[in-house]
XYZ file of N, CA and C in Angstrom:
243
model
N -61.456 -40.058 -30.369
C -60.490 -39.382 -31.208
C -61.212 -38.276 -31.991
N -61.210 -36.985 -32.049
C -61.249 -35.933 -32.445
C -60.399 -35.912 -33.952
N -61.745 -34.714 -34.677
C -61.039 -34.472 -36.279
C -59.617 -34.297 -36.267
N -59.068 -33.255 -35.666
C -57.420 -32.781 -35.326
C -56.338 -34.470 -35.277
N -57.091 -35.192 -34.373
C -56.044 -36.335 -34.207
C -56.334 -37.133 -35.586
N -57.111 -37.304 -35.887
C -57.248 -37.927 -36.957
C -56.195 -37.582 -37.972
N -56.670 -36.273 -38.672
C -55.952 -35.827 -39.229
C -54.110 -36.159 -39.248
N -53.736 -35.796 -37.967
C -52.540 -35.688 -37.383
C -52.027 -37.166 -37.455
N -52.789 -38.274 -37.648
C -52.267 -39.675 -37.380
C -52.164 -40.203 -38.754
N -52.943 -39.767 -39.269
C -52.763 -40.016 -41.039
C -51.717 -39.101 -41.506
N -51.377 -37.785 -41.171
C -50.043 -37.177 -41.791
C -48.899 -38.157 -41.867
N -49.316 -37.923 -39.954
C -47.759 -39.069 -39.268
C -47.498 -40.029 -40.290
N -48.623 -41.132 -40.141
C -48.256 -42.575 -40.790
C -47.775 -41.833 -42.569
N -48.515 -41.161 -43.175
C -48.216 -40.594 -44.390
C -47.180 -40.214 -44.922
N -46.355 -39.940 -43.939
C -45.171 -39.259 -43.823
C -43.878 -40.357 -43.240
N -44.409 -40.991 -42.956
C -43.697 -42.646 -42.842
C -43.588 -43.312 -44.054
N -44.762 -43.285 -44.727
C -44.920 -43.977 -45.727
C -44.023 -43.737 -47.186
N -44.012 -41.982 -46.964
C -42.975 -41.402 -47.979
C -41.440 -41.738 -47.325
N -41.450 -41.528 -46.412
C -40.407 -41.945 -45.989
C -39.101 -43.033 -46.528
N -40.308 -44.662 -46.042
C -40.257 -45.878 -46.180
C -40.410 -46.175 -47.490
N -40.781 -45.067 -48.493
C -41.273 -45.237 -49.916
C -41.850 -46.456 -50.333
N -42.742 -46.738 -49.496
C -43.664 -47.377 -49.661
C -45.047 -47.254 -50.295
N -44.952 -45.872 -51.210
C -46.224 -45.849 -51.509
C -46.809 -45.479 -53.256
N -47.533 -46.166 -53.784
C -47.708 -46.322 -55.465
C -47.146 -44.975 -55.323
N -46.537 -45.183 -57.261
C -46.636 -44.122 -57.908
C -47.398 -43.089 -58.172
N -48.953 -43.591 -57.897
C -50.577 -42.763 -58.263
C -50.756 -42.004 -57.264
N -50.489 -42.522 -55.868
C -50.435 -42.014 -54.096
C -49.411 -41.032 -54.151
N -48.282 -40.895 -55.137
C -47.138 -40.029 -54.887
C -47.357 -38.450 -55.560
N -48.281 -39.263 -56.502
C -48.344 -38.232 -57.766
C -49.423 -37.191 -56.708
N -50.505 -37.817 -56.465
C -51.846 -37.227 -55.682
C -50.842 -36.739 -54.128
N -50.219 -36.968 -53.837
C -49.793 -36.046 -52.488
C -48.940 -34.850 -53.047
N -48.081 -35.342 -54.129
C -47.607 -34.094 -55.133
C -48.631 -32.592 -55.327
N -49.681 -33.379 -55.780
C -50.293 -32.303 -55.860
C -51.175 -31.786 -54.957
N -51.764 -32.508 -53.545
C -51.734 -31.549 -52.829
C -51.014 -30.771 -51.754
N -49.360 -31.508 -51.914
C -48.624 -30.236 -51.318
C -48.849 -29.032 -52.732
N -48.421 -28.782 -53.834
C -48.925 -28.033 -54.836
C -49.757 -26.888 -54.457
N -50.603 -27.848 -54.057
C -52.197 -27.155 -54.221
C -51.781 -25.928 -52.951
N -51.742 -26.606 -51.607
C -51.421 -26.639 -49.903
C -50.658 -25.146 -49.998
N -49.355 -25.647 -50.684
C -48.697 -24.587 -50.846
C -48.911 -23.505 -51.540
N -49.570 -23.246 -52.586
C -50.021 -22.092 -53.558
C -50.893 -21.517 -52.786
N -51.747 -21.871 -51.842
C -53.029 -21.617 -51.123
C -51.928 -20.886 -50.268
N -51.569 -21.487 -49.302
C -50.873 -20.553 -48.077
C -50.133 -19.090 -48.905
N -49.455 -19.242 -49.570
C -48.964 -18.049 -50.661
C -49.607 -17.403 -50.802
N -50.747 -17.745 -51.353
C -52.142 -16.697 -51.721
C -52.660 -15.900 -50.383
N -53.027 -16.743 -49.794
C -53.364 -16.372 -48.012
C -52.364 -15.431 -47.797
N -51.034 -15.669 -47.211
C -49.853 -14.501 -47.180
C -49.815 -13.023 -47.732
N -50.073 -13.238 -49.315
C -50.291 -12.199 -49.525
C -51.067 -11.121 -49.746
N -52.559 -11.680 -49.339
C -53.574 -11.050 -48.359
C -53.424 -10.478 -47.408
N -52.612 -10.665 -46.476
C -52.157 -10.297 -44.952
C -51.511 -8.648 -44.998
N -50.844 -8.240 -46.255
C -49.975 -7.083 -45.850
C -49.351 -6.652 -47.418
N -48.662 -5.743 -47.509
C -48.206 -4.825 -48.640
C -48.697 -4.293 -49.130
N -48.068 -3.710 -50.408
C -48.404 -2.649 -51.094
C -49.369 -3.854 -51.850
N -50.682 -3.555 -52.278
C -51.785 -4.238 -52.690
C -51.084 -4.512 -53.807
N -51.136 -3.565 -55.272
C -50.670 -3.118 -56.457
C -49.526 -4.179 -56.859
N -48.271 -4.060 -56.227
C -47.191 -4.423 -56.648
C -47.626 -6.282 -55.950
N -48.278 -6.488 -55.042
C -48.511 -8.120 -54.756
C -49.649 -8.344 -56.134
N -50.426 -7.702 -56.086
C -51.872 -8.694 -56.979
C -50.584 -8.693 -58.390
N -49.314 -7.721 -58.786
C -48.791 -7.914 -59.949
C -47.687 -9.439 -59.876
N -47.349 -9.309 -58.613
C -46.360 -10.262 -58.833
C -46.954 -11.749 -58.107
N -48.243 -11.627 -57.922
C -49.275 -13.159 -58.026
C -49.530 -13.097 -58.940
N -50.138 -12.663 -60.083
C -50.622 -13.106 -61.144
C -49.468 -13.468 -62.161
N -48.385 -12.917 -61.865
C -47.049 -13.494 -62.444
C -46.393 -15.059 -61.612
N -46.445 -15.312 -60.399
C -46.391 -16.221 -60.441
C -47.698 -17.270 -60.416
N -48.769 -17.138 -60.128
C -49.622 -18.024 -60.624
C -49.510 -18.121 -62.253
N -48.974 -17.718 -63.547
C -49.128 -17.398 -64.309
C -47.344 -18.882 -64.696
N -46.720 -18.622 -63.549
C -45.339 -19.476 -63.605
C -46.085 -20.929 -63.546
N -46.871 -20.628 -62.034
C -47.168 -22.355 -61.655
C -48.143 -23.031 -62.648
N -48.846 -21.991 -63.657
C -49.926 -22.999 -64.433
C -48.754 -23.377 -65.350
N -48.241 -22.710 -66.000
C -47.220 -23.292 -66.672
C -46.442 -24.048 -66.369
N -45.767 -24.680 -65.773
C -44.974 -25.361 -64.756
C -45.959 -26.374 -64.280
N -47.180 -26.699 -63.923
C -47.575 -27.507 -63.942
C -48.297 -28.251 -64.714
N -48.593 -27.256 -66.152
C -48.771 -28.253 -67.484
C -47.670 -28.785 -68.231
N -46.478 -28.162 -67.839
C -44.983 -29.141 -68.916
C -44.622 -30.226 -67.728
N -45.304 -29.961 -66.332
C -44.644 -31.514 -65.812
C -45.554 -32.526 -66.004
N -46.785 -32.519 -66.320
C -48.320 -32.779 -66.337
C -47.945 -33.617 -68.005
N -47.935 -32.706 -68.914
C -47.634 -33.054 -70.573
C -46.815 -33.566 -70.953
N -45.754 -33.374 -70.615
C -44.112 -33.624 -70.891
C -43.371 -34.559 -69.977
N -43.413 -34.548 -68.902
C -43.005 -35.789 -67.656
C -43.511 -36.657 -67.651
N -45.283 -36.508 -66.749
C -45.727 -37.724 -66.381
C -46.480 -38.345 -67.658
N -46.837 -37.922 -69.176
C -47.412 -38.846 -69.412
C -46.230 -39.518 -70.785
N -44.910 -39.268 -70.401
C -43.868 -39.670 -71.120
C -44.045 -41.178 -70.413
């Protein structure tokens, strides 16, 4: 079995597991954040690829500027309510 399948067999079952909601609260929180993470990254990547430079580096640093915020009132205010 190769890195790729590996990978790919732990999503699978992972993705069962959310599914089946079978999995702690601590496991939910930690996959939370690396779709989070997963996703902000590909965004970033994207907008490397193409446009007007100027008007992207303005409207990333506006939304990275959303997600830190947004992820300290769910961080402060949600989870440690």
């Amino acid at each position: 079995m190769n890195a790729n399948d590996s990978v790919s067999s732990f999503l699978r079952e992972l993705a069962n597991r959310v599914d089946n909601n079978t999995l702690t609260d601590n496991q939910f929180q930690q996959i939370g954040e690396f779709l989070m993470a997963f996703l902000f990254q590909e965004q970033d990547d994207s907008a490397e690829k193409g446009g007007d430079e100027q008007e992207d580096k303005k409207e990333d640093k506006q939304d990275f500027m959303k997600f830190i915020v947004m992820g300290w009132y769910v961080y402060s205010q949600l989870l440690k309510k």
